[in-house]
PDB file of C-alpha atoms in Angstrom:
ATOM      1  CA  UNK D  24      33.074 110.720 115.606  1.00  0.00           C
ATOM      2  CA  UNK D  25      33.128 107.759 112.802  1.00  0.00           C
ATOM      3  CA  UNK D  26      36.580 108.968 111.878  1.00  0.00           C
ATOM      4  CA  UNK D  27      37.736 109.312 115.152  1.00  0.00           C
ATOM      5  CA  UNK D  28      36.776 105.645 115.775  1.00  0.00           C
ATOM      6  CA  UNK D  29      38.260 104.261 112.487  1.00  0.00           C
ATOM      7  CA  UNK D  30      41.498 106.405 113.123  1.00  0.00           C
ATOM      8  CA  UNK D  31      41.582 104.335 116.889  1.00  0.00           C
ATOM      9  CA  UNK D  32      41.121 101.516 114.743  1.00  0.00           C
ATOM     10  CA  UNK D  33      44.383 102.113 112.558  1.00  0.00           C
ATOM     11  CA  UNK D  34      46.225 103.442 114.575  1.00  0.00           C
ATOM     12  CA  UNK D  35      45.807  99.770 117.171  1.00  0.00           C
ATOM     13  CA  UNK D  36      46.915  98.152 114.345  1.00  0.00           C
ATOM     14  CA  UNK D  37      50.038 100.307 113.793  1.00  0.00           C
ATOM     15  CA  UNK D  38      51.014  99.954 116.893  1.00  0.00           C
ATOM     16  CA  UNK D  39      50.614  95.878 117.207  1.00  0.00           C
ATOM     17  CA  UNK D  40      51.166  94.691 113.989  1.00  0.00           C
ATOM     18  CA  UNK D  41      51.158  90.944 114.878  1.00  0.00           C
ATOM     19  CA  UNK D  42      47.889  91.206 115.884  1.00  0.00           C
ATOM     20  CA  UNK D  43      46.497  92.720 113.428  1.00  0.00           C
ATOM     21  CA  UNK D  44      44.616  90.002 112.274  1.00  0.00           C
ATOM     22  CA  UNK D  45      42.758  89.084 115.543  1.00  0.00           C
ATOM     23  CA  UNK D  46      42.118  92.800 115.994  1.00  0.00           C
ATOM     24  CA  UNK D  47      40.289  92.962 112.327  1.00  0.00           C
ATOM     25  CA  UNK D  48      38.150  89.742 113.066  1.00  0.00           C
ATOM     26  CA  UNK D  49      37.339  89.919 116.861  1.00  0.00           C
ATOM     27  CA  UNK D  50      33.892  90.854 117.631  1.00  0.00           C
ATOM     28  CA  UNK D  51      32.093  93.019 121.079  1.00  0.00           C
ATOM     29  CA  UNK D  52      28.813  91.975 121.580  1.00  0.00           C
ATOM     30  CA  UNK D  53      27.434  93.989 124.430  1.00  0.00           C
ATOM     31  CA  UNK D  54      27.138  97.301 123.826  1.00  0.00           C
ATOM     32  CA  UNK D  55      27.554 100.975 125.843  1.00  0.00           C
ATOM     33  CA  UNK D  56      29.991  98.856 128.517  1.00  0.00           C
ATOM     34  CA  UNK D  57      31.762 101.724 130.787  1.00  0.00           C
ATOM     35  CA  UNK D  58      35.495 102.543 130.830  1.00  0.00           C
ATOM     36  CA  UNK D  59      37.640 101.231 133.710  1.00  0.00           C
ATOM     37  CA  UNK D  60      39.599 103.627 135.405  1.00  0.00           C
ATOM     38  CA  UNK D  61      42.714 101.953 134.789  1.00  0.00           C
ATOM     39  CA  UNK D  62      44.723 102.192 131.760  1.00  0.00           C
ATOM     40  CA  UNK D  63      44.107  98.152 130.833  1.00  0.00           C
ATOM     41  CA  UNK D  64      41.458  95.905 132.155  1.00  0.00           C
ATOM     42  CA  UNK D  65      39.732  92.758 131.144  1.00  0.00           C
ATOM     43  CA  UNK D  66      36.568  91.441 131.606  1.00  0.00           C
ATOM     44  CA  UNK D  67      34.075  88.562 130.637  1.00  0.00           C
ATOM     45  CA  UNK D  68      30.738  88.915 128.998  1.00  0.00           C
ATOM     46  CA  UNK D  69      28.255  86.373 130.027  1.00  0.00           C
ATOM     47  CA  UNK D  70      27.049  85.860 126.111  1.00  0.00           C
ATOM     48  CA  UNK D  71      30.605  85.731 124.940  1.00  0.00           C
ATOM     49  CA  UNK D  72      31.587  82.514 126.985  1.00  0.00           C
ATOM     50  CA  UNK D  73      35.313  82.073 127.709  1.00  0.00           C
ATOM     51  CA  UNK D  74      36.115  85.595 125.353  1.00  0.00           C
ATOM     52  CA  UNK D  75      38.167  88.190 127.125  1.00  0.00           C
ATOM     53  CA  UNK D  76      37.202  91.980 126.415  1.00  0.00           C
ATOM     54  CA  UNK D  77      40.331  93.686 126.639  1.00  0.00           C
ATOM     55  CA  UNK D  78      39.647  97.799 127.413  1.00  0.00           C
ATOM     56  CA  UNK D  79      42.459 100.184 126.040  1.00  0.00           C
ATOM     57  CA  UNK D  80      42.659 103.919 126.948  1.00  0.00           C
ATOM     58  CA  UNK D  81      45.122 106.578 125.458  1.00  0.00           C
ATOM     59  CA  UNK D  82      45.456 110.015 124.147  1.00  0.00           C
ATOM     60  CA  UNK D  83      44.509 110.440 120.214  1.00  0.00           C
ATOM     61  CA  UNK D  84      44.900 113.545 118.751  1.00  0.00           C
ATOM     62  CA  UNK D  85      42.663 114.208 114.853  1.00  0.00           C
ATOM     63  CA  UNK D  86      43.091 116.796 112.998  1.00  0.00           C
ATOM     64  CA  UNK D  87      44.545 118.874 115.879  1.00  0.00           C
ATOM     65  CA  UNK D  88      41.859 117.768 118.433  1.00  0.00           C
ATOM     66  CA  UNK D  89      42.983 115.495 121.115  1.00  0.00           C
ATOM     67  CA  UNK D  90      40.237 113.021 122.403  1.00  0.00           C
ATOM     68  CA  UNK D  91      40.906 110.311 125.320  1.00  0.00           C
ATOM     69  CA  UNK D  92      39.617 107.220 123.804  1.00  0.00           C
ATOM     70  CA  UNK D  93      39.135 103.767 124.972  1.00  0.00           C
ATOM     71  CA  UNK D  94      38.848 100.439 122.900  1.00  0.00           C
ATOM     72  CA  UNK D  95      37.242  97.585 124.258  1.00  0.00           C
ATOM     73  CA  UNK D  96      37.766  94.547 121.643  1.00  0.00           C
ATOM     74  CA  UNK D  97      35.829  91.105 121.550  1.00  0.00           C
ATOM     75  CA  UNK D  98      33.445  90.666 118.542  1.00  0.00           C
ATOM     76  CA  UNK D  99      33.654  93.850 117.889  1.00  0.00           C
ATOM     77  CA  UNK D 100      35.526  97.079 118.546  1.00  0.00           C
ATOM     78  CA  UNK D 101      33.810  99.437 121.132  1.00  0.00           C
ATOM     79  CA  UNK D 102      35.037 102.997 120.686  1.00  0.00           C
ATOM     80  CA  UNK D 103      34.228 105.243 123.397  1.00  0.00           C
ATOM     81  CA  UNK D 104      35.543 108.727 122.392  1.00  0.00           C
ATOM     82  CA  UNK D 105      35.452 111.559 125.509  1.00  0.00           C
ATOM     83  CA  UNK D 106      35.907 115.052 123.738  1.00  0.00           C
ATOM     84  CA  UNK D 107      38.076 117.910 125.423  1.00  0.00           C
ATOM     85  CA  UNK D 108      35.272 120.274 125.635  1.00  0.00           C
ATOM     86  CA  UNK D 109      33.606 118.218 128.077  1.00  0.00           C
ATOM     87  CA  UNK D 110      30.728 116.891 126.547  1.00  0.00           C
ATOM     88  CA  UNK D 111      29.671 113.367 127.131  1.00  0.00           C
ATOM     89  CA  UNK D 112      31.495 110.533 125.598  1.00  0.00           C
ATOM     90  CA  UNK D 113      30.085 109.018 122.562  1.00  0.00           C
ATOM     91  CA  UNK D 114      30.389 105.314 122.319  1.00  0.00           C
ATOM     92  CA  UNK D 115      30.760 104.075 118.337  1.00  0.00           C
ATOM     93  CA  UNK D 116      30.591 100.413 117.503  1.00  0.00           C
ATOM     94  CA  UNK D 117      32.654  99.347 114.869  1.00  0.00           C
ATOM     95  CA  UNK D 118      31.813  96.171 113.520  1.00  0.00           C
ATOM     96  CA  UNK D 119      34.735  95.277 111.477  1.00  0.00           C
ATOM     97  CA  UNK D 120      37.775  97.556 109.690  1.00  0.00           C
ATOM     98  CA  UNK D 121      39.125  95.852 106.169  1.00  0.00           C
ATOM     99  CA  UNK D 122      42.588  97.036 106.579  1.00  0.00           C
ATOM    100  CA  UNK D 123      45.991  95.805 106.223  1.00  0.00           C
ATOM    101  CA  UNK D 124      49.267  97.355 107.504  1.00  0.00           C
ATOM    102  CA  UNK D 125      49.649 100.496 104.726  1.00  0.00           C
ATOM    103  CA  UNK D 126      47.198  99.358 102.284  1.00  0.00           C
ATOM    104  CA  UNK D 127      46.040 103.110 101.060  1.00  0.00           C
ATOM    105  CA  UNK D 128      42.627 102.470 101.332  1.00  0.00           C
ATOM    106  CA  UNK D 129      40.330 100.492 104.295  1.00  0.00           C
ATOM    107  CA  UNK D 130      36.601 100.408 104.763  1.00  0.00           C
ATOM    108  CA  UNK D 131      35.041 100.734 108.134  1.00  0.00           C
ATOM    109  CA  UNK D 132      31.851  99.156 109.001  1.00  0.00           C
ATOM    110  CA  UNK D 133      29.543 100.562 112.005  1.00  0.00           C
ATOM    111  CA  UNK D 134      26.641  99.385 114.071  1.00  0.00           C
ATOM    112  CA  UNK D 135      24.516 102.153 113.995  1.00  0.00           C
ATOM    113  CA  UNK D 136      21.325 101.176 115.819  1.00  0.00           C
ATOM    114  CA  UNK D 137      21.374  97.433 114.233  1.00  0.00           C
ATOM    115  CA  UNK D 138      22.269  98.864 110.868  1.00  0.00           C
ATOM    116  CA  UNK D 139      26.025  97.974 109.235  1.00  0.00           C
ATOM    117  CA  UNK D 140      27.066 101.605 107.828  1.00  0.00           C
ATOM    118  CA  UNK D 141      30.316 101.743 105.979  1.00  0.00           C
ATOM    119  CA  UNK D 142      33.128 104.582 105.489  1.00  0.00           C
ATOM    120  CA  UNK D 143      35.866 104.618 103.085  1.00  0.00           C
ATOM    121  CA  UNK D 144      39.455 105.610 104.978  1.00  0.00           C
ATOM    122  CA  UNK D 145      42.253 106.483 103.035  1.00  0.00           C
ATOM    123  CA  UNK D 146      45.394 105.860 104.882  1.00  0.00           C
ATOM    124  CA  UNK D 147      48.242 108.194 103.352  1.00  0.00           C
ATOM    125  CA  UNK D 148      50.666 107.107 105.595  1.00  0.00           C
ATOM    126  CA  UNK D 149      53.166 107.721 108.682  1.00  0.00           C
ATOM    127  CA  UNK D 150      54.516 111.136 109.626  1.00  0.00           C
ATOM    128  CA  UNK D 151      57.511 112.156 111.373  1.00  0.00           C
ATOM    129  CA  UNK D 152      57.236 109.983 114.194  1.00  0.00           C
ATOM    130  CA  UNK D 153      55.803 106.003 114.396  1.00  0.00           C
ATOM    131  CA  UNK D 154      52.878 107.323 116.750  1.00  0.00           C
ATOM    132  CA  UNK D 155      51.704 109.996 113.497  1.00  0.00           C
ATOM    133  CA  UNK D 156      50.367 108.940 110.430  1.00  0.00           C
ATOM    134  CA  UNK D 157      47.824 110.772 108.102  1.00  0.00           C
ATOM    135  CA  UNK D 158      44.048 110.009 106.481  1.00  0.00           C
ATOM    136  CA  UNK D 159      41.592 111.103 104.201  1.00  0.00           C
ATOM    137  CA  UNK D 160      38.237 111.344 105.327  1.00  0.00           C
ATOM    138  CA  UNK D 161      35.017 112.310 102.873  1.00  0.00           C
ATOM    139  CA  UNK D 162      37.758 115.074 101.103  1.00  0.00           C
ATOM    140  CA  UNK D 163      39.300 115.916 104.200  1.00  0.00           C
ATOM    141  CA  UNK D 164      42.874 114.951 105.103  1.00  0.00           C
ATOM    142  CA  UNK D 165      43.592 115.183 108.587  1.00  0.00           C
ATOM    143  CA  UNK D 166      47.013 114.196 110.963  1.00  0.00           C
ATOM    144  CA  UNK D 167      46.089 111.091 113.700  1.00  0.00           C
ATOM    145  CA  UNK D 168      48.517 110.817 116.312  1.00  0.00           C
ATOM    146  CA  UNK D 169      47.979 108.605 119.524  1.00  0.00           C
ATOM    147  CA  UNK D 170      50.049 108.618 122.765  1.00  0.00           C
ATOM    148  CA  UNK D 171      49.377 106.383 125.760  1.00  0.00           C
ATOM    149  CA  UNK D 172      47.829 108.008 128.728  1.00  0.00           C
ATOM    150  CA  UNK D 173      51.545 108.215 130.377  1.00  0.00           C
ATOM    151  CA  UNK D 174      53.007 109.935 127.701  1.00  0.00           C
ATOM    152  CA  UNK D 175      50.037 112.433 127.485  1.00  0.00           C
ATOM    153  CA  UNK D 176      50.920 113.245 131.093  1.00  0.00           C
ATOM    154  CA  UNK D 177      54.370 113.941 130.374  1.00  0.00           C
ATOM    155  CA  UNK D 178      54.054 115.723 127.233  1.00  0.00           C
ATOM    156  CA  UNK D 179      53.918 118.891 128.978  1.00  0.00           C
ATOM    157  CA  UNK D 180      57.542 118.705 130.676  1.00  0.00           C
ATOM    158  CA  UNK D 181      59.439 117.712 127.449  1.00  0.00           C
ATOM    159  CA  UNK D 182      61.065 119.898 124.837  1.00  0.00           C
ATOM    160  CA  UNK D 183      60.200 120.851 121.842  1.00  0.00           C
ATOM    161  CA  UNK D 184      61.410 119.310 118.710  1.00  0.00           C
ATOM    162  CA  UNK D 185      64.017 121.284 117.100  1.00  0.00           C
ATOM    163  CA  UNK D 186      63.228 122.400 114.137  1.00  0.00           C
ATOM    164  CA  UNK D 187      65.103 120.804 110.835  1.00  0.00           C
ATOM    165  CA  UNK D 188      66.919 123.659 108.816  1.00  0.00           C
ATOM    166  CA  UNK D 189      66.617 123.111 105.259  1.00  0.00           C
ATOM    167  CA  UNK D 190      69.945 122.337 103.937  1.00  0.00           C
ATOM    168  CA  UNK D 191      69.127 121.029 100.558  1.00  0.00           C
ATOM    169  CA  UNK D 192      71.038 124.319  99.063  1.00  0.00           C
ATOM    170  CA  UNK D 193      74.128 123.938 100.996  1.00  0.00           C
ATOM    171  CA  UNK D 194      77.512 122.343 100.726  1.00  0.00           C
ATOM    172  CA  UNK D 195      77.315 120.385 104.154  1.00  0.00           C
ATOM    173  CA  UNK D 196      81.239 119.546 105.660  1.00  0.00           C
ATOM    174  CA  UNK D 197      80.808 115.170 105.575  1.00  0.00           C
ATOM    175  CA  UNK D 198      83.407 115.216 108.665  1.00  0.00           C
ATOM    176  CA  UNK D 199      85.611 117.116 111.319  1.00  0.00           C
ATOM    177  CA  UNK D 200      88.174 119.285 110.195  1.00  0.00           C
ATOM    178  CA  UNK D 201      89.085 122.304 108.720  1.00  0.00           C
ATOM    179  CA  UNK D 202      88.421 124.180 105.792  1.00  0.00           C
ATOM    180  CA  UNK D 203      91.429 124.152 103.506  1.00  0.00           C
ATOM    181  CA  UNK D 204      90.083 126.739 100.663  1.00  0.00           C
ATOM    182  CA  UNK D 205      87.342 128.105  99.329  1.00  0.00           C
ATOM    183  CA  UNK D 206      87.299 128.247  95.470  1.00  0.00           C
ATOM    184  CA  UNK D 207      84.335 129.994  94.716  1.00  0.00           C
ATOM    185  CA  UNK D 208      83.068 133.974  96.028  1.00  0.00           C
ATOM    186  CA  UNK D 209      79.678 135.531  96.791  1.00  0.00           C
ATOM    187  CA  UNK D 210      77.319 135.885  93.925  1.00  0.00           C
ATOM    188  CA  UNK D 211      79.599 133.967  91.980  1.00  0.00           C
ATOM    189  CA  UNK D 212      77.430 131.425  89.331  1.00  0.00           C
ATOM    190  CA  UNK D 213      78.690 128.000  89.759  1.00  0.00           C
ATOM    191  CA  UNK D 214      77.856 125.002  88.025  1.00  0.00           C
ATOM    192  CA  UNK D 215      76.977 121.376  88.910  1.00  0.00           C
ATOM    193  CA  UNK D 216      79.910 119.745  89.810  1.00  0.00           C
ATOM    194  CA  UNK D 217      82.226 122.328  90.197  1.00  0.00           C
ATOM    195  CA  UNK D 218      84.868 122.573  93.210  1.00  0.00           C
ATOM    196  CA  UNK D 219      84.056 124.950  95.608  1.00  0.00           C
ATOM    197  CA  UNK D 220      85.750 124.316  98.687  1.00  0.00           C
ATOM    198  CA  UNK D 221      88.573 121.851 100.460  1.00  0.00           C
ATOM    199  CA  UNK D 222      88.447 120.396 103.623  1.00  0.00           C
ATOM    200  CA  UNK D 223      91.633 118.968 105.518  1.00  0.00           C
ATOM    201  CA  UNK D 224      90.608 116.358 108.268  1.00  0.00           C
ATOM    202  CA  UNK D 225      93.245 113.439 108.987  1.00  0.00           C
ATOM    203  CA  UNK D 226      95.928 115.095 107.041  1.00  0.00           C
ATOM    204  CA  UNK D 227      93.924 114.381 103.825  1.00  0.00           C
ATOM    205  CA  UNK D 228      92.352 117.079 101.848  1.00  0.00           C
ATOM    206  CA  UNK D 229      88.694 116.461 100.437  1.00  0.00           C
ATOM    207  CA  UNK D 230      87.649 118.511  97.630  1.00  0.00           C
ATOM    208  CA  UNK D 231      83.760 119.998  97.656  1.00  0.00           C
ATOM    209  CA  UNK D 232      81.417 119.733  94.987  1.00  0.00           C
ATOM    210  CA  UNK D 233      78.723 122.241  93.829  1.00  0.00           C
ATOM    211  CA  UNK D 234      75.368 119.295  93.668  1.00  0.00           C
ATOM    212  CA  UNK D 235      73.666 122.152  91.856  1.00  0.00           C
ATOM    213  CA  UNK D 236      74.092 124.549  89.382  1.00  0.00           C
ATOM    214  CA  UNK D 237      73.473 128.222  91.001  1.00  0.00           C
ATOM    215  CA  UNK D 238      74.249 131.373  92.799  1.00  0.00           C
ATOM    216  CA  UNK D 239      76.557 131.423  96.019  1.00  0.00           C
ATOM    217  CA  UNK D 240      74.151 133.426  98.499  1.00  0.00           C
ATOM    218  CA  UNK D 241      76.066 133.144 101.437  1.00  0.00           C
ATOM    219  CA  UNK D 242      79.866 131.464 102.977  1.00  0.00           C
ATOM    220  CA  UNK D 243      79.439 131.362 106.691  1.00  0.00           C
ATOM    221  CA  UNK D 244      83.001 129.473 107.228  1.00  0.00           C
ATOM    222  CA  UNK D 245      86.421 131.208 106.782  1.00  0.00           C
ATOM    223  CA  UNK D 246      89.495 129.860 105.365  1.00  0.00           C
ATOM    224  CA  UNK D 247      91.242 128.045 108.186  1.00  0.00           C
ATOM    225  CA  UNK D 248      88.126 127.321 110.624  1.00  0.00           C
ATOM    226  CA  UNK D 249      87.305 124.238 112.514  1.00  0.00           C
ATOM    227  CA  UNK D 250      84.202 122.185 110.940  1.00  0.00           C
ATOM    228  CA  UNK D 251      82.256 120.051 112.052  1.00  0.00           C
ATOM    229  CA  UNK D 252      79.706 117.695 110.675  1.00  0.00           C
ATOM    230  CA  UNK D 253      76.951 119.125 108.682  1.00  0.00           C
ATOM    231  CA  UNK D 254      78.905 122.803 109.560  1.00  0.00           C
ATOM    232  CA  UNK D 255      77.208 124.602 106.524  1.00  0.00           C
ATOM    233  CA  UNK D 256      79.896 126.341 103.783  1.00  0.00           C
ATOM    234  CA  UNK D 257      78.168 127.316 100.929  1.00  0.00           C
ATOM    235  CA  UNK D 258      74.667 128.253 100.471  1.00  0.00           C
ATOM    236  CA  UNK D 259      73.100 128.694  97.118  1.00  0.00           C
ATOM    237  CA  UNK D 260      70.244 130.945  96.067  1.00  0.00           C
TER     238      UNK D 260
END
């Protein structure tokens, strides 16, 4: 659960990067405080005088587990982590985090039981989306994503991303129009450089490049049909 807690830990800091220095210095003194049932709260401890404890609750999903975590922040950083299988949450104190914005490396320091205990986090960094980033834990590198609680609830009536086709073997058409010629044949060996096809669009003609030396696998497009942007017409082994 240490890693959970120091991956709540980043990823607050990703996602407010102004206050990143407040959230690394801020400590919680009372300990095992319960969630509020509301998304954001704030409350008062009687030791910390005027110091707001701010609670936080969203969706994080580690290494393909998704936990609903809550962060309650004053001297230090309260991590309550509820797992999916129902057991009880566990509540992890983490006494400070050493990390700045995508350093590769922070240290994590726990209260465990009055004792400081720190972990080494390497931050590799974000993923496809600003809400995914990735970290290595004692050898293990594992994918951290965090959603608010409203976007966990309406995860399940979105779409799925489409899936990018690898193109980086293809002569792409850069705009609308219509392919002119094609100067090259299937399993013909081309060079790098070399013409291979001519598109017309705005009564100019554009001549295609081979960007790789190789073997022409496949010409989806015909002479004389409409293209549009990123329309595949050559493919190379």
């Amino acid at each position: 659960m240490n890693l959970v807690a120091a991956a709540a830990a980043i990823h607050q800091v990703r996602a407010a990067p102004d206050e990143r220095a407040r959230q690394n210095k801020r400590r919680l003194v009372e300990y095992g405080s319960e969630l509020s049932s509301s998304s954001v709260s704030s409350s008062v401890d009687e030791d910390d005088g005027d110091l707001a404890r701010e609670t936080v609750e969203y969706r994080l999903q580690v290494g393909g587990v998704d936990y609903l975590v809550g962060l309650a922040e004053g001297r230090e950083l309260q991590v309550t982590i509820s797992p999916p299988d129902g057991q009880p949450p566990s509540v992890i104190t983490l006494a400070d985090l050493e990390w700045h914005g995508e350093q590769p490396l922070g240290t994590a320091y726990f209260d465990e039981n009055g004792v400081v205990v720190a972990e080494s986090v390497q931050y590799i960094g974000p993923l496809e989306g600003e809400d995914s980033f990735a970290v290595r834990y004692r050898g293990c590198e594992l994918r951290v994503r965090g959603r608010s609680l409203q976007e966990a609830s309406l995860e399940g009536y979105m779409l799925p991303p489409t899936a990018k086709r690898d193109t980086s073997q293809c002569v792409l058409s850069p705009m609308p129009g219509s392919l002119l010629s094609l100067a090259v044949r299937l399993g013909q060996q081309v060079v790098l450089g070399q013409p291979v096809a001519v598109v017309e669009a705005m009564k100019m003609q554009n001549v295609l490049r081979a960007p790789r030396s190789g073997v022409v696998r496949a010409l989806p497009k015909e002479v004389g049909a409409h293209l549009k942007v990123d329309d595949v017409i050559v493919e190379f082994e």
